[in-house]
Amino acid sequence: MPNRLIKEKSLYLQQHAANPVDWYPWCEEAFDAARERDLPVFVSIGYSSCHWCHVMEHETFSNLEIAARMNLNFICIKVDREERPDLDSIYMKACQVLTGSGGWPLNLFLTHDKKPFFAATYIPPTSYTGIPGMDKIIPAIARLWQTKRDQLLESAGEITKVISGETQRLHSRLKEDEILKIALNSLKESFDRENGGFGSAPKFPSPHLMLFLMDSASILGDHEAGDIALATLAAIRRGGIFDQAGGGIHRYSTTQDWLVPHFEKMLYDQALYAYACAEACTASNDPIFKDAIENVFSYVCSDMLSYEGAFHSAEDADSEGVEGKYYLWTICDIEDIMSNREAQAAAAYFDIRDEGNYSEGISKDPEKPGFNILHIADKKSPVPPDAKMLEIIKKMKLARKRRPRPVKDSKIIAGWNGLMAAALARASLCKGLEQYLEQAENCLSFVMSKMKLPVNRLAHCHIGSLSTQEAFLDGYAFVIWGLLETYQASLKETYLEQALKLTDTVLKNFYDPEKNVLYLNSELSENLIFRPEDPYDNATPSGSSAMIMNLLLLHEINGSQEFKDIARALMKKQLETCEKAPASAANLLRAYLRSKHGFVKAAISGDSDETARFRKAFEDVAYPGIIYCRSKEYKPGIYLCGKRKCLPRVISAEELKNAIKELTKTN
């Protein structure tokens, strides 16, 4: 008998609909039931492509005995973190305070007024060394609820005070430039010079760090920072974290050398990595970055694209109950689909070995081949691959399509589509990649028509039909980012107009001018135990830093002094609080760099043919981060401004190169 989650549209909640646990979705009905039955509330938060969420669903929540005890002692709520990032943000902070770490699945016990008093990540059904199981946790929580409730309630109140103290953080005495220097030095010191990336395992792609480093190179002349970014982006393209047969990148690497990924694929990772590679195309002539862009977009446009032009959110790590099985190869798999000569070439290029090429894939039986993760181990191997290797990859891709595929989460998230539109539009400015602009426009067409709520508001996600849940700050910020990038690539005023309308919504519903803060959720949203902020970068740039950058860009494009003043006030306040972890504010520091040192703005005037010709002149100009907009001048040409000065009109590629040198020569 399915539980209440059978009526939910979320794939993650649907995956728990057959559990014997009497799940509720997040709703007031659940808390009313908790008060009526006088029981604590158990909340479990995860997402559909999370491997350990699947493990807990199978081992713990499908266990009849454990489920019966949970139903007797708790009111149980399931939350999809991708649907409710506000809840995830609040309760992840609680987990970090209570346990010193976090992750998913995220499991908590709450009071009737939604305050947390216990948190954990993965919980097995039975305890084993070092990890308490549900068999111990259930009676312990039930006993405490009955015998020491006052202490639990007091503890929950204290925890809530701690996690709600966003605006009470200690302010730094350092100046902005000192924080910037600390962030750069921290990244340089932690840079893995052998493998690329930062520190040891696990390693995340973190493309926003690369964007910060590339901006530091172009604006400050810090060539070491730029080299680190380019080396890391290239290492990801060659690594096992990159799907060498099908394109796209996996969520993160569990090994320092980028070989063994956690195999789920997230739309935001594809977008941000492609965006960073588009900026790398401007900073470098290495063809690896254009190849990376084309492979990522080939994947998302063939496997993640909805029939209406927007993109689905994620693909699972597991297939046939095994993490990564869809992506693994044996030498026999290769030999079965191509000639011996081709198999030898593939084995050499992708490091495919008889015994397997990573620790968990090594065969313990000499009669059976081991498993391999495709990667380009030899740095001398060409990327992009030559024509013969491309034919081999084509055969491998076709063969892999016959395997059972990981489950795709088909929900369409507005903000992640905004990121993808931004990446497609930015990439379309690179030489030979103009075709991606149309896909950016198609994506935004869906978001701005099918995901609109009344009064210039956006829905957070679309699952079969329009969601009534309003988008969060990052969702608005990322869609505005996508609109501004597409405006710059197309010079169509409608995208600028849409960006301005959504910006007005953000300033009205998310911005508190008295406290000088942007909140994660709208003032029209559900009241939670506190209203969370979004100050730090995680897998994606923070919503507040993205919105600050948007405000600065809009100021440059349309001259709004209000936008500039708000952006600078927000930036100053947020920089004061990030001294201890400045690298977690990399996107904010990008905005600071651009704000302090000025943007290079190219205003273009002319009819459609002239505009196309002038835009083409930029293809060989090696300066990332140029802002493009329409000029109000009547004479066709390019009008460049930067460093508090404007240059005379230019009309040729050669004149443009000289003008850019003039504007950037002191960097």
XYZ file of C-alpha atoms in Angstrom:
667
model
C 0.000 0.000 0.000
C 1.705 3.245 -1.074
C 2.033 6.098 1.406
C 1.138 9.783 0.929
C 4.164 10.435 -1.273
C 2.443 8.636 -4.155
C 0.589 11.910 -4.827
C 3.795 13.972 -5.033
C 5.426 14.954 -8.342
C 9.020 14.888 -7.099
C 10.941 11.844 -8.368
C 12.792 11.639 -5.047
C 9.566 11.547 -3.054
C 8.067 9.055 -5.501
C 11.070 6.808 -4.886
C 9.898 6.551 -1.246
C 6.189 6.138 -1.975
C 6.304 2.352 -1.565
C 8.149 2.469 1.772
C 6.337 1.025 4.795
C 7.244 4.293 6.546
C 4.105 6.444 6.836
C 5.716 9.433 5.131
C 4.245 12.906 4.872
C 5.567 15.526 2.482
C 6.580 18.766 4.211
C 3.249 20.312 5.223
C 1.428 21.741 8.205
C -0.744 18.612 8.326
C 2.299 16.636 9.467
C 3.041 19.014 12.350
C -0.627 19.078 13.327
C -0.492 15.270 13.504
C 2.656 15.468 15.650
C 0.932 17.800 18.097
C -2.206 15.665 18.156
C -0.290 12.425 18.813
C 2.324 14.183 20.959
C 5.252 12.768 18.955
C 8.539 14.257 17.739
C 8.973 14.819 14.002
C 11.533 12.904 11.950
C 12.610 14.743 8.775
C 14.717 13.110 6.072
C 16.113 15.297 3.271
C 17.775 14.072 0.071
C 17.614 14.131 -3.705
C 16.955 11.665 -6.482
C 20.506 11.203 -7.805
C 22.097 10.766 -4.354
C 23.678 7.298 -4.016
C 23.558 7.144 -0.213
C 19.952 8.340 -0.252
C 19.160 5.241 -2.319
C 21.114 3.061 0.107
C 19.166 4.358 3.090
C 15.853 4.034 1.260
C 16.619 0.380 0.501
C 18.253 -0.664 3.772
C 16.446 1.427 6.384
C 13.159 2.825 5.110
C 12.153 -0.421 3.383
C 12.807 -2.430 6.547
C 9.395 -3.498 7.879
C 10.444 -3.693 11.531
C 12.272 -0.342 11.490
C 9.386 1.324 9.624
C 6.828 0.029 12.151
C 8.856 1.450 15.026
C 9.290 4.786 13.219
C 5.536 5.021 12.576
C 4.785 4.259 16.222
C 7.197 6.791 17.690
C 7.476 9.645 15.163
C 5.684 11.641 12.518
C 7.895 11.155 9.459
C 8.466 13.740 6.705
C 10.353 13.343 3.421
C 11.845 16.409 1.660
C 13.407 16.771 -1.770
C 16.211 19.274 -1.215
C 16.051 20.340 -4.854
C 12.401 21.356 -4.351
C 13.006 23.004 -0.961
C 16.538 24.423 -0.774
C 15.363 26.739 2.009
C 14.615 23.791 4.305
C 17.844 22.104 3.253
C 19.830 25.264 4.050
C 18.321 25.665 7.519
C 18.601 22.061 8.607
C 22.022 21.468 7.057
C 23.308 24.274 9.282
C 21.768 22.476 12.243
C 23.484 19.235 11.260
C 26.830 21.000 10.950
C 26.407 22.593 14.374
C 25.308 19.344 16.007
C 27.740 16.937 14.326
C 30.550 19.050 12.876
C 29.795 17.897 9.327
C 26.964 17.485 6.850
C 25.816 15.695 3.727
C 22.950 13.702 2.302
C 20.784 11.967 3.231
C 20.209 14.548 5.947
C 18.129 13.257 8.871
C 16.847 15.272 11.805
C 14.434 15.172 14.708
C 12.356 18.312 15.249
C 10.039 19.704 17.869
C 6.438 20.605 17.043
C 7.574 24.160 16.207
C 10.114 22.792 13.679
C 13.241 23.346 15.774
C 15.968 20.657 15.480
C 17.467 18.758 18.413
C 19.205 15.784 16.730
C 20.844 15.361 13.311
C 22.733 12.721 11.346
C 23.482 11.820 7.752
C 23.258 8.167 6.674
C 21.617 5.982 9.343
C 21.750 2.197 8.849
C 18.931 -0.016 10.141
C 21.181 -1.579 12.779
C 24.208 -0.192 14.561
C 27.744 -1.161 13.684
C 31.171 0.071 14.732
C 31.094 3.829 15.101
C 27.706 4.310 13.407
C 24.491 4.195 15.460
C 21.586 2.590 13.644
C 17.856 3.166 13.760
C 17.561 0.205 16.120
C 19.322 2.330 18.798
C 18.235 5.828 17.742
C 14.471 5.156 17.749
C 14.186 4.026 21.394
C 16.698 6.666 22.542
C 14.782 9.564 20.969
C 11.414 8.167 22.120
C 12.716 7.843 25.688
C 14.186 11.356 25.738
C 10.934 12.773 24.342
C 8.996 11.170 27.181
C 11.398 11.710 30.084
C 13.567 14.754 29.253
C 11.431 16.802 26.919
C 12.140 20.098 28.626
C 15.852 19.596 28.006
C 15.218 18.686 24.359
C 13.073 21.772 23.843
C 15.679 23.977 25.497
C 18.413 22.416 23.380
C 16.361 22.895 20.196
C 15.857 26.554 21.078
C 19.584 27.097 21.640
C 20.485 25.358 18.376
C 17.996 27.528 16.513
C 19.540 30.676 18.012
C 22.966 29.561 16.813
C 21.956 28.662 13.260
C 19.803 31.753 12.801
C 22.671 34.091 13.712
C 23.650 34.930 10.106
C 23.691 38.656 10.700
C 25.481 38.358 14.042
C 28.675 36.938 12.552
C 31.920 38.582 13.655
C 33.029 41.226 11.206
C 36.541 41.206 9.805
C 38.975 44.008 10.495
C 40.694 43.268 7.201
C 40.232 45.433 4.145
C 38.684 44.012 0.986
C 42.029 43.814 -0.828
C 43.519 41.849 2.079
C 40.639 39.350 1.947
C 41.148 39.067 -1.809
C 44.851 38.370 -1.285
C 44.131 35.737 1.379
C 41.702 33.978 -0.969
C 44.207 33.942 -3.845
C 47.051 32.748 -1.635
C 44.845 30.048 -0.113
C 43.990 28.663 -3.543
C 47.596 28.833 -4.698
C 48.847 27.026 -1.592
C 46.236 24.268 -1.864
C 46.658 23.826 -5.636
C 47.533 20.251 -6.582
C 50.344 20.843 -9.061
C 50.420 17.231 -10.182
C 46.707 16.651 -10.768
C 45.054 20.061 -10.864
C 42.336 21.119 -8.464
C 42.770 21.895 -4.802
C 43.771 19.731 -1.854
C 43.156 16.012 -1.711
C 40.061 13.878 -2.204
C 37.197 14.428 -2.571
C 37.613 16.984 -5.338
C 34.770 19.045 -6.723
C 34.897 20.821 -10.095
C 34.080 24.213 -8.458
C 34.085 26.172 -11.738
C 33.324 29.437 -9.925
C 36.808 29.186 -8.376
C 38.267 28.997 -11.887
C 36.271 32.063 -12.919
C 37.660 33.978 -9.938
C 41.213 32.910 -10.803
C 40.807 33.813 -14.479
C 39.426 37.229 -13.516
C 42.422 37.702 -11.221
C 44.675 36.949 -14.176
C 42.957 39.289 -16.631
C 42.268 42.147 -14.202
C 45.243 41.972 -11.816
C 47.780 40.421 -14.181
C 48.155 37.423 -11.820
C 49.242 34.887 -14.427
C 49.839 32.158 -11.848
C 46.157 32.329 -10.896
C 45.143 32.019 -14.542
C 47.475 29.074 -15.107
C 45.980 27.250 -12.102
C 42.462 27.699 -13.484
C 43.380 26.520 -16.982
C 45.336 23.516 -15.663
C 42.402 22.440 -13.480
C 39.788 22.787 -16.229
C 42.027 20.759 -18.555
C 42.651 18.085 -15.906
C 38.896 17.680 -15.419
C 38.434 17.220 -19.183
C 41.036 14.437 -19.180
C 39.881 12.785 -15.966
C 37.444 10.047 -15.053
C 35.158 12.750 -13.660
C 34.478 13.632 -17.315
C 32.282 11.140 -19.157
C 34.728 10.341 -21.958
C 32.250 8.268 -23.970
C 29.091 10.361 -23.559
C 30.147 13.867 -22.585
C 29.366 15.896 -19.485
C 30.907 15.780 -16.036
C 30.056 13.806 -12.923
C 29.421 15.527 -9.615
C 32.834 15.087 -7.979
C 35.899 12.867 -7.800
C 36.462 10.543 -4.864
C 40.182 10.392 -5.709
C 42.831 13.093 -5.866
C 43.698 12.369 -9.508
C 40.117 12.955 -10.811
C 39.884 9.258 -11.780
C 37.021 7.801 -9.713
C 33.901 9.976 -9.735
C 30.710 9.936 -7.785
C 28.763 9.196 -10.938
C 25.652 11.338 -10.645
C 25.341 14.150 -13.183
C 23.864 17.504 -12.198
C 22.696 20.145 -14.664
C 24.343 22.967 -12.728
C 27.747 21.259 -12.962
C 27.417 20.990 -16.736
C 26.469 24.656 -17.008
C 29.160 26.086 -14.752
C 31.952 23.934 -16.172
C 30.983 24.878 -19.733
C 30.778 28.550 -18.747
C 34.261 28.432 -17.204
C 35.611 26.692 -20.311
C 34.050 29.437 -22.465
C 35.993 32.011 -20.453
C 39.085 29.798 -20.822
C 38.613 29.870 -24.607
C 39.026 33.637 -24.383
C 42.107 33.373 -22.189
C 43.852 30.513 -24.010
C 44.305 29.110 -27.506
C 44.329 25.518 -26.222
C 41.612 23.624 -28.169
C 40.866 21.421 -25.144
C 38.446 24.021 -23.786
C 36.363 24.291 -26.934
C 36.325 20.476 -27.066
C 35.114 20.343 -23.445
C 32.294 22.784 -24.219
C 31.159 20.816 -27.262
C 31.180 17.529 -25.355
C 29.206 18.950 -22.427
C 26.619 20.565 -24.688
C 26.379 17.451 -26.843
C 25.443 15.524 -23.699
C 22.939 18.007 -22.261
C 21.278 18.713 -25.628
C 20.836 15.025 -26.414
C 20.196 13.503 -22.982
C 18.952 16.289 -20.682
C 16.853 18.421 -23.047
C 13.076 18.400 -22.683
C 10.919 18.453 -25.791
C 9.908 22.027 -24.886
C 13.457 23.392 -24.905
C 14.382 23.450 -21.207
C 16.719 21.064 -19.395
C 16.064 18.324 -16.842
C 17.836 18.480 -13.506
C 19.954 15.363 -13.003
C 20.878 11.774 -13.784
C 21.351 9.154 -11.107
C 24.683 7.584 -10.175
C 23.221 4.070 -10.061
C 21.922 1.636 -12.653
C 20.818 -1.932 -11.986
C 21.427 -1.187 -8.298
C 25.157 -0.528 -8.781
C 26.813 2.874 -8.607
C 28.556 3.754 -11.859
C 27.768 0.490 -13.650
C 26.556 2.303 -16.778
C 29.932 4.025 -17.160
C 32.349 1.132 -16.499
C 34.194 -0.902 -19.152
C 36.110 -4.151 -19.291
C 38.649 -4.936 -21.980
C 36.184 -7.518 -23.296
C 33.507 -4.820 -23.681
C 35.880 -2.936 -25.953
C 37.011 -5.935 -27.968
C 33.405 -6.990 -28.619
C 32.485 -3.803 -30.488
C 35.565 -2.940 -32.570
C 38.576 -4.364 -34.372
C 41.684 -5.506 -32.494
C 43.617 -2.487 -33.716
C 40.880 -0.136 -32.564
C 40.618 -1.920 -29.207
C 44.353 -1.503 -28.667
C 44.117 2.190 -29.548
C 41.165 2.673 -27.191
C 42.955 0.830 -24.377
C 46.037 3.002 -24.798
C 44.103 6.279 -25.019
C 41.675 5.591 -22.133
C 43.977 3.487 -19.906
C 41.815 0.349 -20.186
C 43.538 -2.625 -18.534
C 42.791 -6.336 -18.359
C 42.806 -6.254 -14.556
C 40.989 -2.901 -14.228
C 42.377 0.590 -13.650
C 41.083 1.667 -10.228
C 41.195 -0.016 -6.823
C 37.540 -1.077 -6.545
C 37.528 -2.268 -10.170
C 40.557 -4.558 -9.933
C 39.483 -8.139 -10.545
C 40.332 -10.623 -7.795
C 39.781 -13.504 -10.217
C 42.520 -13.811 -12.875
C 39.956 -15.425 -15.172
C 37.662 -12.388 -15.097
C 38.473 -8.949 -16.488
C 38.467 -5.964 -14.185
C 36.470 -2.762 -14.580
C 37.833 0.484 -15.956
C 36.877 4.143 -15.765
C 37.701 5.910 -18.993
C 40.243 8.701 -18.626
C 43.051 10.186 -20.703
C 46.025 9.289 -18.523
C 48.817 10.320 -20.878
C 49.072 14.115 -20.972
C 50.630 13.799 -24.439
C 47.452 12.234 -25.838
C 45.636 14.818 -27.945
C 42.444 16.496 -26.822
C 40.347 16.826 -28.872
C 40.901 13.251 -30.076
C 41.930 12.631 -33.669
C 39.470 11.398 -36.310
C 40.229 7.701 -35.728
C 39.712 8.002 -31.988
C 36.463 9.907 -32.537
C 35.165 6.937 -34.549
C 36.140 4.611 -31.703
C 34.349 6.824 -29.174
C 31.280 6.828 -31.402
C 31.213 2.999 -31.322
C 31.586 3.006 -27.538
C 28.778 5.514 -27.121
C 26.429 3.474 -29.309
C 27.285 0.277 -27.426
C 26.717 1.934 -24.068
C 23.272 3.133 -25.122
C 22.162 -0.510 -25.135
C 22.813 -0.751 -21.396
C 20.147 0.036 -18.777
C 20.559 3.747 -18.135
C 20.564 5.560 -14.791
C 17.260 7.195 -13.888
C 16.835 10.790 -14.986
C 15.125 13.327 -12.746
C 12.937 15.187 -15.241
C 12.013 18.162 -13.095
C 12.963 21.503 -14.629
C 14.509 23.923 -12.127
C 14.359 27.565 -13.167
C 17.700 28.605 -11.694
C 19.663 25.700 -13.128
C 18.177 26.447 -16.534
C 19.279 30.040 -16.056
C 22.827 28.780 -15.517
C 22.621 26.629 -18.643
C 21.313 29.551 -20.691
C 24.203 31.669 -19.387
C 26.717 28.991 -20.401
C 25.204 28.482 -23.850
C 25.092 32.211 -24.523
C 28.625 32.842 -23.257
C 29.954 29.921 -25.293
C 28.237 31.278 -28.411
C 30.678 34.189 -28.274
C 33.597 31.781 -28.816
C 34.833 31.237 -32.345
C 32.967 28.422 -34.071
C 30.331 27.993 -31.323
C 27.738 30.523 -32.490
C 25.092 27.801 -32.868
C 24.548 27.560 -29.098
C 22.845 30.944 -28.841
C 19.614 29.530 -30.270
C 19.484 26.871 -27.565
C 19.999 29.514 -24.870
C 17.056 31.450 -26.276
C 14.872 28.323 -26.414
C 15.691 27.537 -22.795
C 14.816 31.039 -21.606
C 11.649 31.033 -23.683
C 10.409 28.063 -21.643
C 11.410 29.555 -18.297
C 9.923 32.972 -19.004
C 6.646 31.598 -20.381
C 5.930 28.288 -18.625
C 7.466 29.113 -15.233
C 5.991 32.561 -14.642
C 3.854 33.328 -11.619
C 1.721 36.468 -11.263
C 3.354 39.870 -10.694
C 6.700 39.145 -12.414
C 7.492 36.203 -10.167
C 9.102 32.884 -11.124
C 8.235 29.332 -10.154
C 11.062 27.299 -8.661
C 10.509 24.118 -10.654
C 8.292 22.545 -13.258
C 7.331 18.867 -12.999
C 4.751 18.014 -15.590
C 2.877 21.212 -14.779
C 3.693 24.567 -13.248
C 4.813 24.567 -9.633
C 3.292 27.154 -7.326
C 6.421 27.233 -5.129
C 8.158 30.508 -5.869
C 11.785 30.454 -6.957
C 14.440 31.196 -4.357
C 17.090 33.909 -4.488
C 19.582 31.788 -6.402
C 16.868 30.818 -8.877
C 16.071 34.448 -9.650
C 19.756 35.402 -9.714
C 20.712 32.584 -12.093
C 17.816 33.274 -14.481
C 18.744 36.974 -14.527
C 22.350 35.922 -15.204
C 21.139 33.801 -18.129
C 19.020 36.667 -19.459
C 21.940 39.103 -19.274
C 24.318 36.703 -21.007
C 21.770 36.050 -23.739
C 21.165 39.779 -24.124
C 24.900 40.324 -24.568
C 25.172 37.513 -27.120
C 22.066 38.475 -29.112
C 21.711 42.209 -28.328
C 17.939 41.655 -28.216
C 16.415 44.198 -25.857
C 13.674 41.825 -24.666
C 16.189 39.866 -22.553
C 17.395 43.041 -20.854
C 13.802 44.083 -20.163
C 13.010 40.686 -18.626
C 16.149 40.862 -16.483
C 15.148 44.284 -15.187
C 11.634 43.103 -14.268
C 12.957 40.102 -12.338
C 15.524 42.323 -10.622
C 12.707 44.557 -9.414
C 11.017 41.451 -7.980
C 14.198 40.442 -6.150
C 14.676 43.885 -4.638
C 11.021 43.986 -3.568
C 10.659 40.463 -2.134
C 14.148 39.284 -1.132
C 16.076 42.428 -0.180
C 15.881 44.093 3.230
C 17.372 47.592 2.825
C 17.372 48.236 6.583
C 19.440 45.150 7.373
C 21.241 45.358 4.013
C 20.736 41.674 3.278
C 19.380 39.413 0.544
C 17.396 36.460 1.892
C 17.214 33.023 0.328
C 13.410 32.960 0.315
C 10.829 35.551 -0.600
C 8.973 37.543 2.044
C 5.841 35.944 0.560
C 7.100 32.441 1.378
C 6.172 30.091 4.218
C 7.331 31.198 7.665
C 10.141 28.925 8.888
C 12.118 28.932 12.140
C 14.178 31.752 10.650
C 14.664 33.391 7.274
C 17.909 32.024 5.804
C 20.496 34.006 3.895
C 22.646 32.669 1.061
C 26.091 34.262 1.528
C 28.552 31.495 0.623
C 29.340 29.560 -2.544
C 28.773 25.813 -2.502
C 28.458 23.618 -5.599
C 27.092 26.740 -7.272
C 27.834 30.408 -6.617
C 25.737 31.854 -3.813
C 22.514 33.515 -4.827
C 23.529 36.770 -3.158
C 26.905 36.978 -4.933
C 25.279 36.182 -8.287
C 22.684 38.888 -7.653
C 25.378 41.404 -6.714
C 27.151 40.680 -10.009
C 23.839 41.081 -11.854
C 23.267 44.490 -10.255
C 26.751 45.623 -11.257
C 26.214 44.433 -14.832
C 22.841 46.152 -15.047
C 24.428 49.369 -13.801
C 27.020 49.154 -16.562
C 24.401 48.409 -19.212
C 21.631 50.833 -18.287
C 23.350 53.257 -15.922
C 21.173 52.649 -12.834
C 22.975 54.235 -9.883
C 20.541 52.529 -7.475
C 21.684 49.091 -8.630
C 25.332 50.049 -8.178
C 24.751 51.462 -4.697
C 22.836 48.382 -3.522
C 25.456 46.035 -4.985
C 28.342 47.856 -3.313
C 26.578 48.018 0.059
C 25.773 44.295 -0.043
C 29.283 43.458 -1.207
C 30.937 45.466 1.565
C 28.843 43.821 4.258
C 29.331 40.292 2.954
C 33.088 40.680 2.493
C 33.353 41.714 6.136
C 32.107 38.277 7.207
C 34.192 35.941 5.026
C 37.701 36.351 6.462
C 37.925 32.782 7.792
C 36.921 31.149 4.503
C 37.471 33.702 1.734
C 37.588 31.037 -1.007
C 33.934 30.283 -0.184
C 33.195 33.813 -1.376
C 35.028 33.476 -4.703
C 32.088 34.698 -6.754
C 31.649 37.673 -4.434
C 35.347 38.461 -4.865
C 34.858 38.317 -8.649
C 32.197 40.983 -8.254
C 34.550 43.009 -6.060
C 37.327 42.784 -8.655
C 35.009 43.905 -11.442
C 33.560 46.691 -9.320
C 36.884 48.084 -8.141
C 38.861 47.846 -11.365
C 36.023 48.548 -13.728
C 34.398 46.647 -16.534
C 35.333 46.792 -20.185
C 32.091 47.623 -21.986
C 31.568 47.262 -25.722
C 28.519 49.151 -26.980
C 27.655 48.079 -30.511
C 25.656 50.109 -33.010
C 24.329 49.117 -36.423
C 21.785 47.001 -38.239
C 21.704 43.211 -37.864
C 24.376 42.557 -40.509
C 26.689 45.241 -39.153
C 26.147 44.050 -35.602
C 27.046 40.473 -36.589
C 30.218 41.711 -38.279
C 31.261 43.788 -35.289
C 30.548 40.901 -32.919
C 32.729 38.611 -35.016
C 35.617 41.032 -34.564
C 35.712 40.059 -30.865
C 36.440 36.372 -31.546
C 40.207 36.882 -31.486
C 40.327 39.446 -28.672
C 41.891 37.756 -25.663
C 40.148 39.540 -22.800
C 37.532 37.708 -20.744
C 34.544 39.356 -19.161
C 33.763 42.050 -21.712
C 30.217 43.413 -21.344
C 28.303 43.746 -24.597
C 25.329 46.024 -25.079
C 23.535 48.046 -27.713
C 24.830 51.528 -28.352
C 22.559 54.539 -28.680
C 25.024 56.111 -31.097
C 23.690 56.429 -34.635
C 27.001 55.722 -36.411
C 27.609 51.962 -36.863
C 30.601 50.711 -34.909
C 31.979 49.533 -31.577
C 32.221 52.032 -28.715
C 34.589 50.828 -25.973
C 34.659 52.124 -22.407
C 36.699 51.056 -19.404
C 38.910 52.406 -16.620
C 36.800 55.538 -16.444
C 37.349 56.498 -20.049
C 35.783 55.868 -23.444
C 37.643 55.447 -26.719
C 36.749 56.609 -30.217
C 34.547 54.387 -32.380
C 36.249 51.379 -33.988
C 35.007 49.437 -37.005
C 37.649 46.770 -37.719
C 39.150 43.806 -35.889
C 42.598 45.414 -35.922
C 41.287 48.669 -34.451
C 39.439 46.646 -31.812
C 42.596 44.776 -30.761
C 44.496 48.033 -30.351
C 41.626 49.583 -28.389
C 41.432 46.625 -26.000
C 45.190 46.855 -25.430
C 44.784 50.549 -24.661
C 42.081 49.880 -22.067
C 43.814 46.942 -20.381
C 47.504 47.766 -20.672
C 47.959 48.636 -16.994
C 46.583 45.271 -15.807
